[in-house]
């Protein structure tokens, strides 16, 4: 029987459980994809960690899981196994990247055909299954901050999942990139085209030394007060500061808050379009997708613990 990983309750990673489910069927404009790799992202543990919205109800399914529990796993890649009657241009056997998608910590997912992109032949499964959520987020942030070839952009959290994408995409646009990270990650950031600086007290001064010409835009993938304060200090135009984490201070500062919370810009069309740019860059090698660790489906809780603890640069990926 196909397996799926789901949170059985709100809480810490130990609430994750593998359960067996029937093979899903494709209907209408939908397809079924056999998952080869599913990216792990902070949103996954935030969804059942209670960061957003906790619903507790008595409607339990056959596995004893409340119907209101959130589905986790928001990106994957795999092989098409069935297409709905209304689908054109997709065939059984196609190797695809699926984004957006839900419930991707599984052997099979269903998704509308519009969520599929052809997987470049030379791209590995782990890379293909873990490039979209971070990549589209980074692309949205660079778009919102208006980053182009005449800019010096400060990337907060340049060594993280979103940050590694942001650094490379900004460099590909011709921008000069200053990126914050722990010292142990600086060699990697230099390789990817950025000037690294350590975050922490004195950050603004270090950025001034790294960019004597000034910083024209900032993208915040770290979400700290420091990232906000330094961005406000160094970037003259608040419309050119974008953050992917919301906070009352960010809202009050009048910067661009990107995401799915109240008052945030979801950037649906920008992110949708960015998927094609990401596939092109990944296929040509302009964009490197670094993999830290792969885990089996049964090790999903272990993957989340690694994510929560902080890990080496690169993606955490489930391989069913
Ligand atoms: N709004 C959206 O659409 C959206 C989409 C995706 C993600 N997010 C959110 O964005 C955040 C980042 O996601 P991610 O996947 O990139 O996470 P991640 O891979 O865990 O990366 C975290 C980054 O933060 C850095 N960092 C850690 N402590 C720091 C500190 N005190 N000051 C400055 N930087 C620090 C890390 O640097 P070192 O490792 O070098 O220490 C690393 O670069 C998460 O909160 C996630 O939920 C939002």
Coordinates of C-alpha atoms and ligand atoms in Angstrom, one line a residue:
X1 CA 0.0 0.0 0.0
X2 CA 1.3 3.5 -0.7
X3 CA 2.4 5.5 2.3
X4 CA 1.9 9.1 3.4
X5 CA 3.4 11.0 6.3
X6 CA 1.0 13.1 8.3
X7 CA 1.0 14.9 11.6
X8 CA -1.4 13.1 14.0
X9 CA -1.7 16.1 16.3
X10 CA -0.2 19.6 16.8
X11 CA 3.2 19.5 18.4
X12 CA 6.8 18.6 17.8
X13 CA 8.2 16.2 15.0
X14 CA 7.3 13.1 17.1
X15 CA 3.6 13.7 16.1
X16 CA 4.5 12.6 12.5
X17 CA 3.4 9.2 11.5
X18 CA 3.5 7.1 8.3
X19 CA 0.1 5.7 7.4
X20 CA -1.0 3.6 4.5
X21 CA -3.6 5.0 2.0
X22 CA -5.0 3.8 -1.3
X23 CA -3.3 4.9 -4.6
X24 CA -5.1 8.1 -5.5
X25 CA -6.9 8.4 -8.8
X26 CA -6.6 11.2 -11.4
X27 CA -9.8 13.0 -12.3
X28 CA -10.6 15.9 -14.7
X29 CA -7.6 18.2 -15.1
X30 CA -5.6 16.3 -12.5
X31 CA -2.7 13.9 -12.6
X32 CA -1.2 11.3 -10.3
X33 CA 2.6 11.4 -9.8
X34 CA 4.7 8.8 -8.1
X35 CA 7.0 10.8 -5.8
X36 CA 10.8 10.4 -6.2
X37 CA 11.8 13.3 -3.9
X38 CA 10.0 15.8 -1.7
X39 CA 11.6 18.9 -0.3
X40 CA 11.5 19.6 3.4
X41 CA 10.8 23.2 4.4
X42 CA 10.3 25.1 7.7
X43 CA 6.7 25.7 6.7
X44 CA 6.1 21.9 7.1
X45 CA 6.9 21.9 10.9
X46 CA 5.3 25.3 11.4
X47 CA 2.0 24.0 9.9
X48 CA 1.6 21.4 12.7
X49 CA 3.7 23.2 15.3
X50 CA 0.8 25.6 15.8
X51 CA 2.5 28.7 14.3
X52 CA -0.5 29.6 12.2
X53 CA -3.8 28.1 13.2
X54 CA -4.7 25.2 15.4
X55 CA -8.0 23.5 14.7
X56 CA -9.0 20.6 16.9
X57 CA -12.0 18.6 15.9
X58 CA -13.5 15.2 16.5
X59 CA -13.7 14.1 12.9
X60 CA -11.1 11.3 12.7
X61 CA -10.3 9.4 9.5
X62 CA -9.6 5.6 9.3
X63 CA -6.0 6.2 10.6
X64 CA -7.4 8.1 13.6
X65 CA -6.1 11.5 12.3
X66 CA -8.4 14.5 12.8
X67 CA -9.7 15.7 9.4
X68 CA -8.5 19.3 10.2
X69 CA -4.8 18.4 10.6
X70 CA -2.7 20.2 7.9
X71 CA -1.2 18.3 5.0
X72 CA 2.6 18.7 4.9
X73 CA 5.0 18.5 2.0
X74 CA 4.6 21.4 -0.4
X75 CA 6.9 20.5 -3.3
X76 CA 8.1 17.3 -5.0
X77 CA 9.3 15.7 -8.2
X78 CA 8.4 12.3 -9.7
X79 CA 7.0 10.3 -12.5
X80 CA 3.4 10.7 -13.9
X81 CA 1.4 7.4 -13.4
X82 CA -2.1 8.6 -14.4
X83 CA -3.7 11.6 -16.2
X84 CA -7.2 12.9 -15.9
X85 CA -9.6 12.9 -18.9
X86 CA -9.2 16.7 -19.4
X87 CA -5.4 16.7 -19.4
X88 CA -3.5 17.4 -22.6
X89 CA 0.3 17.5 -23.2
X90 CA 1.2 15.2 -20.2
X91 CA 1.8 11.5 -20.5
X92 CA 2.2 8.6 -18.2
X93 CA 6.0 8.2 -17.7
X94 CA 6.8 11.9 -17.9
X95 CA 9.4 13.0 -15.3
X96 CA 8.1 16.1 -13.7
X97 CA 8.6 18.7 -11.0
X98 CA 5.3 19.4 -9.1
X99 CA 4.7 22.8 -7.6
X100 CA 2.5 23.9 -6.1
X101 CA 1.3 20.7 -4.5
X102 CA 0.1 19.6 -1.0
X103 CA 0.7 16.3 0.9
X104 CA 3.9 15.5 -0.9
X105 CA 5.5 13.5 1.9
X106 CA 4.0 10.4 0.2
X107 CA 4.5 7.7 -2.4
X108 CA 1.9 9.3 -4.6
X109 CA 0.5 12.8 -5.0
X110 CA -2.4 14.3 -7.1
X111 CA -2.1 17.7 -8.6
X112 CA -3.6 19.8 -11.3
X113 CA -1.7 19.5 -14.6
X114 CA -0.9 23.2 -14.3
X115 CA 1.4 22.4 -11.4
X116 CA 3.7 20.3 -13.6
X117 CA 7.0 21.3 -15.1
X118 CA 9.2 19.0 -17.2
X119 CA 12.2 17.8 -15.1
X120 CA 15.4 18.6 -17.0
X121 CA 17.1 15.3 -17.8
X122 CA 20.4 16.2 -16.1
X123 CA 18.8 17.3 -12.9
X124 CA 18.8 14.8 -10.0
X125 CA 15.6 13.8 -8.2
X126 CA 16.6 15.3 -4.9
X127 CA 17.5 18.6 -6.5
X128 CA 14.3 18.6 -8.7
X129 CA 12.1 17.9 -5.7
X130 CA 13.5 20.6 -3.5
X131 CA 14.2 23.7 -5.7
X132 CA 10.8 25.3 -6.1
X133 CA 9.6 26.5 -2.7
X134 CA 12.8 28.2 -1.8
X135 CA 13.5 29.3 -5.4
X136 CA 10.2 30.9 -6.1
X137 CA 10.3 32.7 -2.7
X138 CA 13.7 34.1 -3.4
X139 CA 12.7 35.2 -6.9
X140 CA 9.6 36.9 -5.4
X141 CA 11.7 38.8 -2.9
X142 CA 14.2 40.0 -5.5
X143 CA 11.3 41.0 -7.7
X144 CA 9.6 42.9 -4.9
X145 CA 12.9 44.7 -4.0
X146 CA 13.4 45.5 -7.6
X147 CA 16.9 44.0 -7.7
X148 CA 18.8 44.4 -11.0
X149 CA 22.3 44.8 -12.4
X150 CA 22.9 48.3 -11.0
X151 CA 22.2 47.2 -7.4
X152 CA 24.1 46.2 -4.4
X153 CA 21.8 43.9 -2.5
X154 CA 22.1 42.8 1.1
X155 CA 20.8 39.2 1.5
X156 CA 20.1 38.3 5.2
X157 CA 20.3 34.6 5.8
X158 CA 22.3 33.9 2.6
X159 CA 23.3 30.4 3.6
X160 CA 19.7 29.1 4.2
X161 CA 17.4 27.3 1.8
X162 CA 15.9 30.5 0.5
X163 CA 19.1 32.5 0.9
X164 CA 21.2 30.2 -1.3
X165 CA 18.7 30.6 -4.1
X166 CA 18.5 34.4 -3.5
X167 CA 22.3 34.8 -3.6
X168 CA 22.6 32.9 -6.9
X169 CA 19.5 34.5 -8.6
X170 CA 20.7 38.0 -7.6
X171 CA 24.2 37.3 -8.9
X172 CA 22.7 35.9 -12.1
X173 CA 20.8 39.3 -12.5
X174 CA 24.2 41.1 -12.3
X175 CA 23.7 42.5 -8.8
X176 CA 26.6 42.8 -6.4
X177 CA 25.6 40.6 -3.5
X178 CA 26.5 41.0 0.2
X179 CA 25.2 38.0 2.2
X180 CA 25.0 37.3 6.0
X181 CA 25.8 33.9 7.3
X182 CA 27.8 32.1 10.0
X183 CA 31.5 32.2 9.3
X184 CA 31.6 28.5 8.5
X185 CA 29.4 29.1 5.5
X186 CA 31.4 32.0 4.0
X187 CA 33.6 30.0 1.6
X188 CA 30.4 28.6 0.0
X189 CA 28.9 32.0 -0.4
X190 CA 32.0 33.3 -2.0
X191 CA 31.9 30.4 -4.5
X192 CA 28.3 31.4 -5.3
X193 CA 29.3 35.0 -6.1
X194 CA 28.6 36.8 -2.8
X195 CA 30.7 38.8 -0.4
X196 CA 29.9 37.2 3.0
X197 CA 29.6 39.0 6.3
X198 CA 28.8 37.5 9.8
X199 CA 25.5 38.5 11.3
X200 CA 25.3 39.7 14.9
X201 CA 26.3 42.9 16.7
X202 CA 28.2 45.4 14.4
X203 CA 26.5 44.0 11.2
X204 CA 25.8 47.4 9.7
X205 CA 29.5 48.4 10.0
X206 CA 30.7 45.2 8.4
X207 CA 28.3 45.7 5.5
X208 CA 29.5 49.3 5.0
X209 CA 33.1 48.0 4.8
X210 CA 32.0 45.2 2.3
X211 CA 30.0 47.7 0.2
X212 CA 31.5 51.2 0.5
X213 CA 29.3 52.2 -2.5
X214 CA 26.2 51.6 -0.3
X215 CA 23.4 49.1 -0.4
X216 CA 20.5 49.9 -2.6
X217 CA 18.1 47.0 -1.7
X218 CA 17.8 44.3 1.0
X219 CA 16.0 40.9 1.1
X220 CA 15.5 39.4 4.6
X221 CA 15.4 35.6 4.7
X222 CA 16.5 35.6 8.4
X223 CA 13.5 37.2 10.1
X224 CA 15.5 38.7 13.0
X225 CA 15.1 42.2 14.5
X226 CA 18.7 42.8 13.5
X227 CA 18.0 42.1 9.8
X228 CA 15.1 44.6 9.9
X229 CA 17.1 47.3 11.7
X230 CA 20.2 47.0 9.5
X231 CA 18.1 47.0 6.4
X232 CA 16.3 50.2 7.5
X233 CA 19.7 51.8 8.4
X234 CA 21.4 51.0 5.1
X235 CA 18.7 51.1 2.4
X236 CA 17.3 54.6 1.7
X237 CA 14.1 53.5 0.0
X238 CA 11.8 51.3 2.2
X239 CA 10.0 50.0 -0.8
X240 CA 13.3 48.2 -1.7
X241 CA 13.4 46.2 1.5
X242 CA 11.5 42.8 1.3
X243 CA 11.1 40.3 4.0
X244 CA 9.7 36.8 3.9
X245 CA 8.9 36.7 7.6
X246 CA 6.1 38.9 9.0
X247 CA 6.2 40.8 12.2
X248 CA 4.4 43.8 13.7
X249 CA 7.6 45.8 13.5
X250 CA 8.0 45.0 9.8
X251 CA 4.4 46.0 9.1
X252 CA 4.9 49.3 11.0
X253 CA 8.2 50.0 9.1
X254 CA 6.4 50.0 5.7
X255 CA 8.7 47.5 4.1
X256 CA 7.4 44.8 1.7
X257 CA 6.2 41.7 3.6
X258 CA 5.9 38.7 1.4
X259 CA 4.0 35.5 2.1
X260 CA 0.5 34.2 2.9
X261 CA -0.4 36.0 6.1
X262 CA -2.8 38.8 6.5
X263 CA -1.6 42.0 4.7
X264 CA 1.3 40.1 3.0
X265 CA 1.9 40.0 -0.7
X266 CA 1.6 36.3 -1.8
X267 CA 3.1 37.2 -5.3
X268 CA 1.1 34.3 -6.9
X269 CA 1.8 35.3 -10.5
X270 CA 5.4 36.3 -9.9
X271 CA 6.1 33.0 -8.2
X272 CA 4.3 31.0 -10.9
X273 CA 6.4 32.6 -13.6
X274 CA 9.6 32.2 -11.6
X275 CA 9.2 28.4 -11.8
X276 CA 10.2 28.4 -15.4
X277 CA 13.2 30.7 -14.8
X278 CA 14.3 28.3 -12.0
X279 CA 14.1 25.2 -14.3
X280 CA 16.1 27.0 -17.0
X281 CA 18.8 28.0 -14.5
X282 CA 18.9 24.6 -12.9
X283 CA 19.2 22.9 -16.3
X284 CA 22.0 25.1 -17.5
X285 CA 23.9 24.9 -14.2
X286 CA 23.6 28.6 -13.4
X287 CA 21.7 27.6 -10.3
X288 CA 23.3 25.0 -8.0
X289 CA 20.8 23.2 -5.7
X290 CA 22.8 22.0 -2.8
X291 CA 21.6 18.9 -0.9
X292 CA 22.5 18.5 2.7
X293 CA 20.8 15.2 3.7
X294 CA 18.3 12.8 2.3
X295 CA 15.9 10.8 4.5
X296 CA 13.4 8.0 3.9
X297 CA 9.7 8.7 4.4
X298 CA 9.9 7.0 7.7
X299 CA 12.6 9.4 8.8
X300 CA 10.5 12.5 8.2
X301 CA 10.5 13.4 12.0
X302 CA 14.3 13.1 11.9
X303 CA 14.5 15.4 8.9
X304 CA 12.3 18.0 10.8
X305 CA 14.5 17.7 13.9
X306 CA 17.5 18.4 11.7
X307 CA 15.8 21.5 10.2
X308 CA 14.8 22.8 13.6
X309 CA 18.3 22.3 15.0
X310 CA 20.0 24.2 12.2
X311 CA 22.0 22.2 9.7
X312 CA 24.8 22.6 7.1
X313 CA 23.8 24.6 4.0
X314 CA 21.8 22.6 1.5
X315 CA 18.3 21.1 1.3
X316 CA 16.8 18.4 3.4
X317 CA 14.9 16.0 1.1
X318 CA 12.7 12.9 1.6
X319 CA 13.2 10.1 -0.8
X320 CA 10.2 7.7 -0.7
Ligands
LIG1 N1 7.0 34.0 3.2 C1 7.3 33.0 2.4 O1 6.8 32.8 1.3 C2 8.3 32.0 2.9 C3 8.8 31.0 2.1 C4 9.8 30.2 2.5 C5 10.3 30.3 3.8 N2 9.8 31.3 4.6 C6 10.4 31.4 6.0 O2 11.7 32.0 5.8 C7 12.6 31.6 6.8 C8 13.9 31.0 6.2 O3 13.6 29.8 5.5 P1 14.7 28.9 5.0 O4 14.1 27.7 4.4 O5 15.7 29.7 4.2 O6 15.4 28.5 6.4 P2 16.8 27.9 6.7 O7 17.3 27.0 5.6 O8 16.7 27.3 8.1 O9 17.8 29.1 6.8 C9 18.0 29.9 8.0 C10 19.0 31.0 7.7 O10 19.0 31.9 8.8 C11 20.4 32.2 9.2 N3 20.4 32.5 10.6 C12 20.3 31.7 11.6 N4 20.4 32.5 12.8 C13 20.5 33.8 12.4 C14 20.7 35.0 13.1 N5 20.7 35.1 14.4 N6 20.8 36.1 12.4 C15 20.8 36.1 11.0 N7 20.6 35.0 10.3 C16 20.5 33.8 11.0 C17 21.1 30.9 8.8 O11 22.5 31.2 8.7 P3 23.7 30.2 9.2 O12 23.2 28.8 8.9 O13 24.8 30.5 8.3 O14 23.9 30.4 10.7 C18 20.4 30.5 7.5 O15 21.0 31.3 6.5 C19 11.8 30.6 7.7 O16 11.2 31.2 8.8 C20 10.7 30.1 6.7 O17 9.5 29.7 7.4 C21 8.9 32.1 4.2

